[in-house]
XYZ file of C-alpha atoms in Angstrom:
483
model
C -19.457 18.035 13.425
C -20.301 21.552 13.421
C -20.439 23.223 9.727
C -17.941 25.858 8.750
C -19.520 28.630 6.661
C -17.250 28.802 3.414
C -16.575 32.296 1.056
C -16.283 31.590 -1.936
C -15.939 35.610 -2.981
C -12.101 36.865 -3.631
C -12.197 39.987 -1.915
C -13.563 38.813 1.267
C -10.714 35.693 1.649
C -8.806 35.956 4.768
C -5.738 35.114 3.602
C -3.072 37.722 2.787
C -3.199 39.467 -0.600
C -2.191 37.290 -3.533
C -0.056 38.164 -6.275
C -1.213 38.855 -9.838
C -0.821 35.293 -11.665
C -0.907 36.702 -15.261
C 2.707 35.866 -15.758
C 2.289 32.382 -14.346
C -1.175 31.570 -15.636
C 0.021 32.301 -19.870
C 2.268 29.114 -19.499
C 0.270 26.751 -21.258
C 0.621 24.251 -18.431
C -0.750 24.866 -14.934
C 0.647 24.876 -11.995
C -0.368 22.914 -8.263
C 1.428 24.467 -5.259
C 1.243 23.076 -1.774
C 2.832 25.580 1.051
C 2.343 25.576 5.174
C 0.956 28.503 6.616
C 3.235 28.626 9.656
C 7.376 27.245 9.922
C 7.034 23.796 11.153
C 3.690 23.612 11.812
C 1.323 21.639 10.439
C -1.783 22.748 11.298
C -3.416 24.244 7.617
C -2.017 23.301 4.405
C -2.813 25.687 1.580
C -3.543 24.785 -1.851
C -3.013 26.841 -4.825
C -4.353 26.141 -8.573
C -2.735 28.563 -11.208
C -4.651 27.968 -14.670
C -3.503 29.299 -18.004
C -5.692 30.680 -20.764
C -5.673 27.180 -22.508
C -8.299 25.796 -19.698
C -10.769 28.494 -20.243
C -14.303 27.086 -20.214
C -13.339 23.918 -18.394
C -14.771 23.286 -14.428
C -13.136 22.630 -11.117
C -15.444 20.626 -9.479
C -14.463 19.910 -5.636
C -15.514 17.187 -4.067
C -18.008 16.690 -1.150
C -17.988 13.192 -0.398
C -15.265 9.948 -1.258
C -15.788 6.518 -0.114
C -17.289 6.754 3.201
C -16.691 10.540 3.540
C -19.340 12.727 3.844
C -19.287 17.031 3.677
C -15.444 17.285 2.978
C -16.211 21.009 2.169
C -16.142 21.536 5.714
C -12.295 20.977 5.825
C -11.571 23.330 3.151
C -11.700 26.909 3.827
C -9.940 30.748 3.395
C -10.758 30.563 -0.626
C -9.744 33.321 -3.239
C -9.914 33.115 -6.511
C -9.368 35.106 -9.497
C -10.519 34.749 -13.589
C -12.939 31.881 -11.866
C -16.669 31.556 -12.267
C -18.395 30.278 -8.731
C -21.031 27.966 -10.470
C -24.540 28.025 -8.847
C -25.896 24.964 -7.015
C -25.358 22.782 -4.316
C -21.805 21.904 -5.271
C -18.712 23.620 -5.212
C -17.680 24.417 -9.126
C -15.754 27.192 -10.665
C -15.463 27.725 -14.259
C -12.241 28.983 -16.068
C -12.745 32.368 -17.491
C -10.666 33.297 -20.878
C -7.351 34.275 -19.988
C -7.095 31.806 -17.072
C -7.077 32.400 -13.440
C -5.930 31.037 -10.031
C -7.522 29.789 -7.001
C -6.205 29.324 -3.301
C -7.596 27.614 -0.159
C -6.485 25.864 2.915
C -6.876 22.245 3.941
C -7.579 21.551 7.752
C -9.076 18.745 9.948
C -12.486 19.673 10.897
C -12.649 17.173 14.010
C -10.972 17.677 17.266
C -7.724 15.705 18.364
C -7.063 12.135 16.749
C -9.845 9.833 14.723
C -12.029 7.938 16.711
C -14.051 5.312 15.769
C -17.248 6.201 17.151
C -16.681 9.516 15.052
C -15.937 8.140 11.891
C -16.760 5.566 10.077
C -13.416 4.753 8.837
C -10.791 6.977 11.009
C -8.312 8.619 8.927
C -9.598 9.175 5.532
C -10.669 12.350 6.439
C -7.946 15.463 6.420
C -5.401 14.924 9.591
C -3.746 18.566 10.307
C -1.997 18.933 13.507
C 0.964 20.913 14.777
C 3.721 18.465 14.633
C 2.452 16.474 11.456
C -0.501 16.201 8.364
C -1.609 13.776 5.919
C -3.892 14.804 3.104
C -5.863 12.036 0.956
C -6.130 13.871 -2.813
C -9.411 12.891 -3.562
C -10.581 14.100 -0.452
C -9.286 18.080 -0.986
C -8.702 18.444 -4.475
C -10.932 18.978 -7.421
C -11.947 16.753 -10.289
C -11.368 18.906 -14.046
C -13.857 18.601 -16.295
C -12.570 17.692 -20.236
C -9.303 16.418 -18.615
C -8.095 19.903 -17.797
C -4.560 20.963 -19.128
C -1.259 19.501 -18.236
C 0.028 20.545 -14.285
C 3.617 21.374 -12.875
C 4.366 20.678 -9.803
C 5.822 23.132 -7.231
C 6.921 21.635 -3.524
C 9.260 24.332 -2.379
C 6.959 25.964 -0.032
C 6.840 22.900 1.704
C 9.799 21.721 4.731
C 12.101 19.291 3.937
C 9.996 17.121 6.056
C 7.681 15.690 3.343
C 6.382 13.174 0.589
C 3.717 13.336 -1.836
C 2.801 10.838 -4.471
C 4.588 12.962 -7.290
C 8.314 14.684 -7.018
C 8.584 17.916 -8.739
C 10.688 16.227 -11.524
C 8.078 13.779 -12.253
C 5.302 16.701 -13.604
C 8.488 18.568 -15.282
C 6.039 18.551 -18.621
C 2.678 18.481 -16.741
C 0.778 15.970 -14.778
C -3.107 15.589 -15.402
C -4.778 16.542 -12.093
C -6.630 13.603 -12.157
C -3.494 11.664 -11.134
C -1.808 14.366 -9.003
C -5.161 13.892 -6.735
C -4.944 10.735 -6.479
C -1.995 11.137 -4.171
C -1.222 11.000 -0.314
C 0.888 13.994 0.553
C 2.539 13.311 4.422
C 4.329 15.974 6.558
C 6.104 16.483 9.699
C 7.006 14.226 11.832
C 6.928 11.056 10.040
C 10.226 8.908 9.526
C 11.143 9.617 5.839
C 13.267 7.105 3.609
C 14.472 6.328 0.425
C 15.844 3.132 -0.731
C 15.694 0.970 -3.688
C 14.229 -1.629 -4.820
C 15.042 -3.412 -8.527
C 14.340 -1.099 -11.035
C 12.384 1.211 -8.902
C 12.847 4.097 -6.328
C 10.771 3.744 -3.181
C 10.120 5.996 -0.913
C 8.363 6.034 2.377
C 6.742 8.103 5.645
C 5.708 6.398 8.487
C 4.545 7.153 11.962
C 4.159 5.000 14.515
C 5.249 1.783 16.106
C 4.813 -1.748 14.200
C 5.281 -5.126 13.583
C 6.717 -5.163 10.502
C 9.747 -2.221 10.140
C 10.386 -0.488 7.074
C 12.672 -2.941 5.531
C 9.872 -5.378 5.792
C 7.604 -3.176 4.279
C 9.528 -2.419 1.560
C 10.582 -5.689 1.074
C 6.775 -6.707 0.258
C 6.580 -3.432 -2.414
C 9.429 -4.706 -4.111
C 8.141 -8.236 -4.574
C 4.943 -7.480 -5.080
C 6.261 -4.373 -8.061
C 8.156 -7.240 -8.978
C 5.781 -9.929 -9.301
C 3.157 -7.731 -11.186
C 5.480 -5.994 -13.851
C 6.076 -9.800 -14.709
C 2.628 -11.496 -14.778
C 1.215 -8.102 -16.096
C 3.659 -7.707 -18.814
C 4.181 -4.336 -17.620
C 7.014 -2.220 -16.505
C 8.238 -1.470 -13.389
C 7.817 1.803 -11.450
C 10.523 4.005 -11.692
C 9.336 5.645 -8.538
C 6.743 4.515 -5.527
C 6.174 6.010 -2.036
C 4.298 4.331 1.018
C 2.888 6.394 3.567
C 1.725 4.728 7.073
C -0.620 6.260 9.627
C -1.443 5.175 13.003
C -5.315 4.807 14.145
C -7.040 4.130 17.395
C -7.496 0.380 17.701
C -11.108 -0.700 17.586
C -13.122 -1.390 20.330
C -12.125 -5.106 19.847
C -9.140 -6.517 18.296
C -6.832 -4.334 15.582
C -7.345 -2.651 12.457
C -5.550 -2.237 8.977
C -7.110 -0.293 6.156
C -4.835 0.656 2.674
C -5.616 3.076 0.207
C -4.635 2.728 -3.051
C -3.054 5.762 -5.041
C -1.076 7.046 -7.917
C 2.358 4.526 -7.730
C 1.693 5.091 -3.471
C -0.707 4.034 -0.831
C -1.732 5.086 2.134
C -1.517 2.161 5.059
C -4.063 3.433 8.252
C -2.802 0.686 10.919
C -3.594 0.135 14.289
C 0.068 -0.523 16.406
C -1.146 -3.787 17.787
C -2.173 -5.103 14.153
C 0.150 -8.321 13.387
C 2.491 -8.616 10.497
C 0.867 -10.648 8.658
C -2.409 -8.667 8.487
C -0.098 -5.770 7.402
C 1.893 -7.311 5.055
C -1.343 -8.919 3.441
C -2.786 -5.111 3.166
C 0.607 -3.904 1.728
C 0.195 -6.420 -1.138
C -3.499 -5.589 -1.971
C -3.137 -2.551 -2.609
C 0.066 -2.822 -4.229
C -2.043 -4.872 -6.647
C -4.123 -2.565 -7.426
C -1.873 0.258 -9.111
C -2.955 -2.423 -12.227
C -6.627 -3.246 -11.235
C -7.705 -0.782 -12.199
C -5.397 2.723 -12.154
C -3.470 0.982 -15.116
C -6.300 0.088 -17.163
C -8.301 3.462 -17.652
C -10.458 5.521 -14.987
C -13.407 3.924 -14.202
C -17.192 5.582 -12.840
C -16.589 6.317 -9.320
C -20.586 6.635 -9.001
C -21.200 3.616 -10.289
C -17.718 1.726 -9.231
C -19.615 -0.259 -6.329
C -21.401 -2.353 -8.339
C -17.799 -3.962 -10.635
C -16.322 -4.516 -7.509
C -16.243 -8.496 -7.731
C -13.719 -7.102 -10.262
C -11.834 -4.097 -8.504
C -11.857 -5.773 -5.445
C -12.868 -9.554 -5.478
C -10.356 -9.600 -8.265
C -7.422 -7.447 -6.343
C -8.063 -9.730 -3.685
C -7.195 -12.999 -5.669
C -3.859 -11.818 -7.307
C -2.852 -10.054 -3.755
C -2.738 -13.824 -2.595
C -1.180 -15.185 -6.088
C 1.358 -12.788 -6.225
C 2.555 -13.219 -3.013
C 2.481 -16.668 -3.155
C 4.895 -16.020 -6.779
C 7.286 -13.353 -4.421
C 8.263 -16.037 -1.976
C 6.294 -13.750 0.923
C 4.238 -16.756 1.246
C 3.966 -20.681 0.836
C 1.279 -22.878 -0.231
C 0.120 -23.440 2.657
C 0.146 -19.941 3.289
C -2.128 -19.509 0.183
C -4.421 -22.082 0.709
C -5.216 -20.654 4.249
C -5.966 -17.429 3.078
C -8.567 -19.018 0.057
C -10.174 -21.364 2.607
C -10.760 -18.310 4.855
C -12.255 -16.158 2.313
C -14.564 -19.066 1.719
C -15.695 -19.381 4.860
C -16.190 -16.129 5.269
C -18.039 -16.048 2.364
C -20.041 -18.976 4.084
C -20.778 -17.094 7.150
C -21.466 -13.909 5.730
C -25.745 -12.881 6.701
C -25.353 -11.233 3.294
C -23.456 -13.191 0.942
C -26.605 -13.525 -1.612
C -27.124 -9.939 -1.700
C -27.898 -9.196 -5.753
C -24.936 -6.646 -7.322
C -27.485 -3.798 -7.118
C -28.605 -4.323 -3.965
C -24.858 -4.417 -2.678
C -23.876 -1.124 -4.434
C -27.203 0.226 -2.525
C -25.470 -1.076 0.700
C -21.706 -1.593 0.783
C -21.108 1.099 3.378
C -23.922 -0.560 5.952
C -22.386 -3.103 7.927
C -18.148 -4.711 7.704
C -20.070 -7.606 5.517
C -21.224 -5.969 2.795
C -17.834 -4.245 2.519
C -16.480 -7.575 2.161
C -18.808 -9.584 0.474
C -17.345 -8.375 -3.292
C -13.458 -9.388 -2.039
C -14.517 -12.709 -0.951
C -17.082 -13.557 -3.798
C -15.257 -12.168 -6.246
C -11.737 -13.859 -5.059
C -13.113 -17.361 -5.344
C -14.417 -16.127 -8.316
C -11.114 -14.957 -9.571
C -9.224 -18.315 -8.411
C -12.340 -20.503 -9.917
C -11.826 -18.205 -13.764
C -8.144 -17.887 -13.407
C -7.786 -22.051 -13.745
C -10.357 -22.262 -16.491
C -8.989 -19.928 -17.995
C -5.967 -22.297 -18.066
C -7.782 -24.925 -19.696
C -8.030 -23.085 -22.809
C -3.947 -22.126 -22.341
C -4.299 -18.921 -20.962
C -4.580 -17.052 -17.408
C -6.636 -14.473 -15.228
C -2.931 -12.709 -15.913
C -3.688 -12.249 -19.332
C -7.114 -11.047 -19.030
C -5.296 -7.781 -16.463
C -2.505 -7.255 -19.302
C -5.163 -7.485 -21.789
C -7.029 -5.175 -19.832
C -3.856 -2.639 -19.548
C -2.827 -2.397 -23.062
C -6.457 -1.712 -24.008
C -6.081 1.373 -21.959
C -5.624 4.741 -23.881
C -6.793 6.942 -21.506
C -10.573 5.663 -22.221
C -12.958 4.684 -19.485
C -12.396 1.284 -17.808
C -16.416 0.217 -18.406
C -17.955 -3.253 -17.565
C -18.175 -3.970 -21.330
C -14.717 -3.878 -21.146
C -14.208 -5.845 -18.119
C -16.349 -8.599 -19.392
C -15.342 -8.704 -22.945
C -11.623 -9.216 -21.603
C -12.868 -11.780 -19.317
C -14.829 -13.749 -21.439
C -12.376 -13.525 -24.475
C -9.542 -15.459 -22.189
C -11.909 -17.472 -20.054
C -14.913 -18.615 -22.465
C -18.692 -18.593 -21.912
C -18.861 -19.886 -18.441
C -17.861 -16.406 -17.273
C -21.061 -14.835 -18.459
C -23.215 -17.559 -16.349
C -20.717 -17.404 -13.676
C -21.254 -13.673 -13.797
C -25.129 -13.644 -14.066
C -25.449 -16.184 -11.526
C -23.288 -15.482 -8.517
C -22.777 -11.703 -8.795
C -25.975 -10.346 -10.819
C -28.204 -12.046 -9.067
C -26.758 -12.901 -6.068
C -27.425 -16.628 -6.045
C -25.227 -18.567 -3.539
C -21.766 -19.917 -4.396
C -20.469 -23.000 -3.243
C -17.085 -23.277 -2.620
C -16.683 -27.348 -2.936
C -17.482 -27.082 -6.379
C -15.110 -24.196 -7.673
C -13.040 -25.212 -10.208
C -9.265 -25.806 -8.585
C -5.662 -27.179 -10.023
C -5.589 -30.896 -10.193
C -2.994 -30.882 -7.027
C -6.114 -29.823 -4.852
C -9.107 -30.730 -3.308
C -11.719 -29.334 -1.445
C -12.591 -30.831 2.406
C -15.926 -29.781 3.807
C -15.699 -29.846 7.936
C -18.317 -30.565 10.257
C -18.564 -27.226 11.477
C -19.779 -26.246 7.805
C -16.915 -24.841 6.733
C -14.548 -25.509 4.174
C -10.472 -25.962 3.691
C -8.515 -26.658 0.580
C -5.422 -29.038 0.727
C -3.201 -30.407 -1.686
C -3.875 -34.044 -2.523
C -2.560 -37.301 -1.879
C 0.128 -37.909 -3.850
C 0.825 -34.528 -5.079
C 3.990 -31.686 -3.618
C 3.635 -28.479 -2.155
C 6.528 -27.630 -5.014
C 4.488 -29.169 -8.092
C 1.253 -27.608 -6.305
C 2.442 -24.097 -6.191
C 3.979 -24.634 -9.753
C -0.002 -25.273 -10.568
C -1.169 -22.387 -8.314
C 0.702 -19.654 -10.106
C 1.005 -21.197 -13.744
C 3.527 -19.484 -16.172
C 4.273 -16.353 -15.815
């Protein structure tokens, strides 16, 4: 991709003259503003930070990389600022003078046409501008505040009617933190827009595209899945949620479905000939994970790769469990999808890769992307009933794990003092074992309900079944245990 040469020096920005923010910057919250350049088109999105006089001395930090993403500075360009400090060094930081400031830039794609796959590693992640639509990931275009920053409002009316972001105006009406407003998915253009609800909660959702599961069905899964969580959790329901889905080139072989988990939303990047099932299944995942982790406290993004038999291995599990307690699935249905993780698991040329060797690696190859959800789910499903056997749950460690959070970092002490507390000692060898160091797991002897068993193949593989003797009602009972 060629580089695009960024000025970072007010007086040279090529955008049209800005007007003095004094008036707006003394409010002691701030304000985010998202506006199009052109009527109906959608090919820049501009950003605007206005920052009162109570976040002097703090940084904006942008960022230049996020998951698999690599020199996102390239898609940001036209920046003026004003009462801003450019910070020297590599990265892209500006420090808040007294008095408070503003800053402006726009967002575009820095690729030509649609994603590819032989462009990107993961297509769609990246920004997606074009003339009839635009999706922006938050973490990908806006910046990280150092000391928490001050509260945010949130002002949408330079944007068309055609549009959804994570956050509606009236939901930052006293300030947002900008940590959550950037972990959003704003969508725009020509994307169906809806609004429907669902319990307790208000869901919204933009999709493009042509799939096998409609809307309804897709917001049929969010509102089980909400459902399902708020109870097991002991948390409340959303009073507000939005979905966004994006189509992607199909791979060179088969389909592909990728989620994104945000702030109460998620992004869905589908291929059209991706089944329903493999949709629906990606709709619950990340559904799951608006409570591992974004409930329980922000956790190191630099070091998040190597707690991912939690974030993800974990996620994984209750995706499955929770569907299973929604009626989207059966038993049978459930047991499948464990007996396929295992044998992926089994398969997998990496699967006794050490944790620190695997944060070293997890963007090389699809398996060590994997490897933490399908360790970690057995895992999960192996802690969740021995956990049971001292009259708790793996539910209980996540709502343990949620109240606990008061805006303090979600660290692996935590994790593992939650998890231990609820399951006992075996955890910690579990832990050292299978994750630390990597040593391989065998599926036949995880610990499973008493309605199960485990039947090794001849191919090498493995399948779990309920027993002789024993229901598919009375076995699911045992699956889920009480809520």
């Amino acid at each position: 991709m060629a580089a695009l040469s960024i000025l970072a020096l007010a007086g040279c920005a090529s955008l049209p003259p800005q007007p003095d923010a004094s008036d707006r910057a003394a409010a002691q919250a701030g304000i985010l503003s998202f506006g199009i350049q052109q009527p109906d088109r959608f090919d820049a999105i501009t950003v605007r930070l206005d920052l009162p006089d109570s976040a002097a001395g703090s940084v904006l930090t942008f960022p230049d990389s996020w998951g698999p993403e690599e020199n996102l500075s390239q898609s940001r360009g036209d920046i003026a600022f004003r009462g801003l400090e450019r910070l020297p060094g590599e990265g892209e930081a500006y420090r808040v003078a007294p008095g408070g400031g503003w800053i402006t830039y726009t967002v575009a794609q820095d690729y030509e046409g649609e994603p590819d796959w032989e462009t990107h590693r993961l297509p769609g992640m990246r920004v997606r501008t074009a003339p009839s639509h635009a999706f922006l990931l938050g973490p990908t275009v806006l910046p990280a505040w150092s000391q928490g920053g001050v509260p945010l409002t949130l002002d949408l009316q330079s944007l068309p009617q055609r549009a959804a972001f994570s956050f509606a105006p009236g939901d930052c009406a006293t300030g947002c933190a900008l940590e959550d407003l950037a972990n959003s998915v704003l969508a725009l253009g020509d994307f169906a827009f809806d609004t429907r609800q669902a319990g307790d909660t208000t869901v919204r959702s933009a999709i493009r595209g042509s799939f096998a599961m409609n809307a309804d069905a897709m917001s049929g899964v969010l509102a089980g899945m909400l459902d399902q969580g708020a109870q097991r959790f002991d948390d409340a329901p959303f009073p507000s949620y939005l979905f966004a889905v994006n189509p992607i080139p199909a791979p060179p072989q088969g389909s592909a479905v990728v989620g994104t988990g945000l702030h109460r939303s998620f992004l869905l990047l589908a291929s059209e000939n991706a089944d329903a099932e493999r949709l629906r299944h990606t709709i619950a995942h990340e559904i799951v994970h608006e409570w591992i982790t974004r409930r329980m406290g922000p956790t190191d993004e630099e070091t998040d790769a190597q707690r991912m038999w939690f974030t993800e291995g974990a996620t994984e599990y209750f995706a499955w469990k929770l569907q299973l307690a929604a009626g989207l699935i059966d038993t049978q249905d459930f047991l499948a999808g464990m007996s396929d993780l295992a044998n992926a698991y089994l398969a997998s040329p990496v699967r006794e890769l050490p944790a620190g060797e695997l944060a070293e690696r997890i963007f090389e190859s699809e398996e060590a992307q994997r490897l933490p959800y399908q360790r970690g789910a057995l895992l999960a499903w192996h802690w969740d009933i021995l956990a049971r056997e001292r009259g708790s749950s793996l539910d209980a460690v996540i709502a343990d794990l949620i109240d606990g959070n008061e805006r303090q970092e979600l660290t692996d002490a935590r994790i593992r003092a939650a998890m231990t507390r609820r399951i006992g000692g075996q955890f910690d060898s579990d832990l050292a074992r299978y994750v630390v160091q990597g040593k391989a797991l065998d599926p036949m002897a995880l610990t499973l309900p008493g309605c199960l068993v485990a039947i090794p193949e001849r191919s090498g593989t493995v399948r779990f079944a309920i027993a002789d003797g024993s229901s598919g009602d009375t076995c699911r009972a045992e699956l889920l245990g009480p809520a």
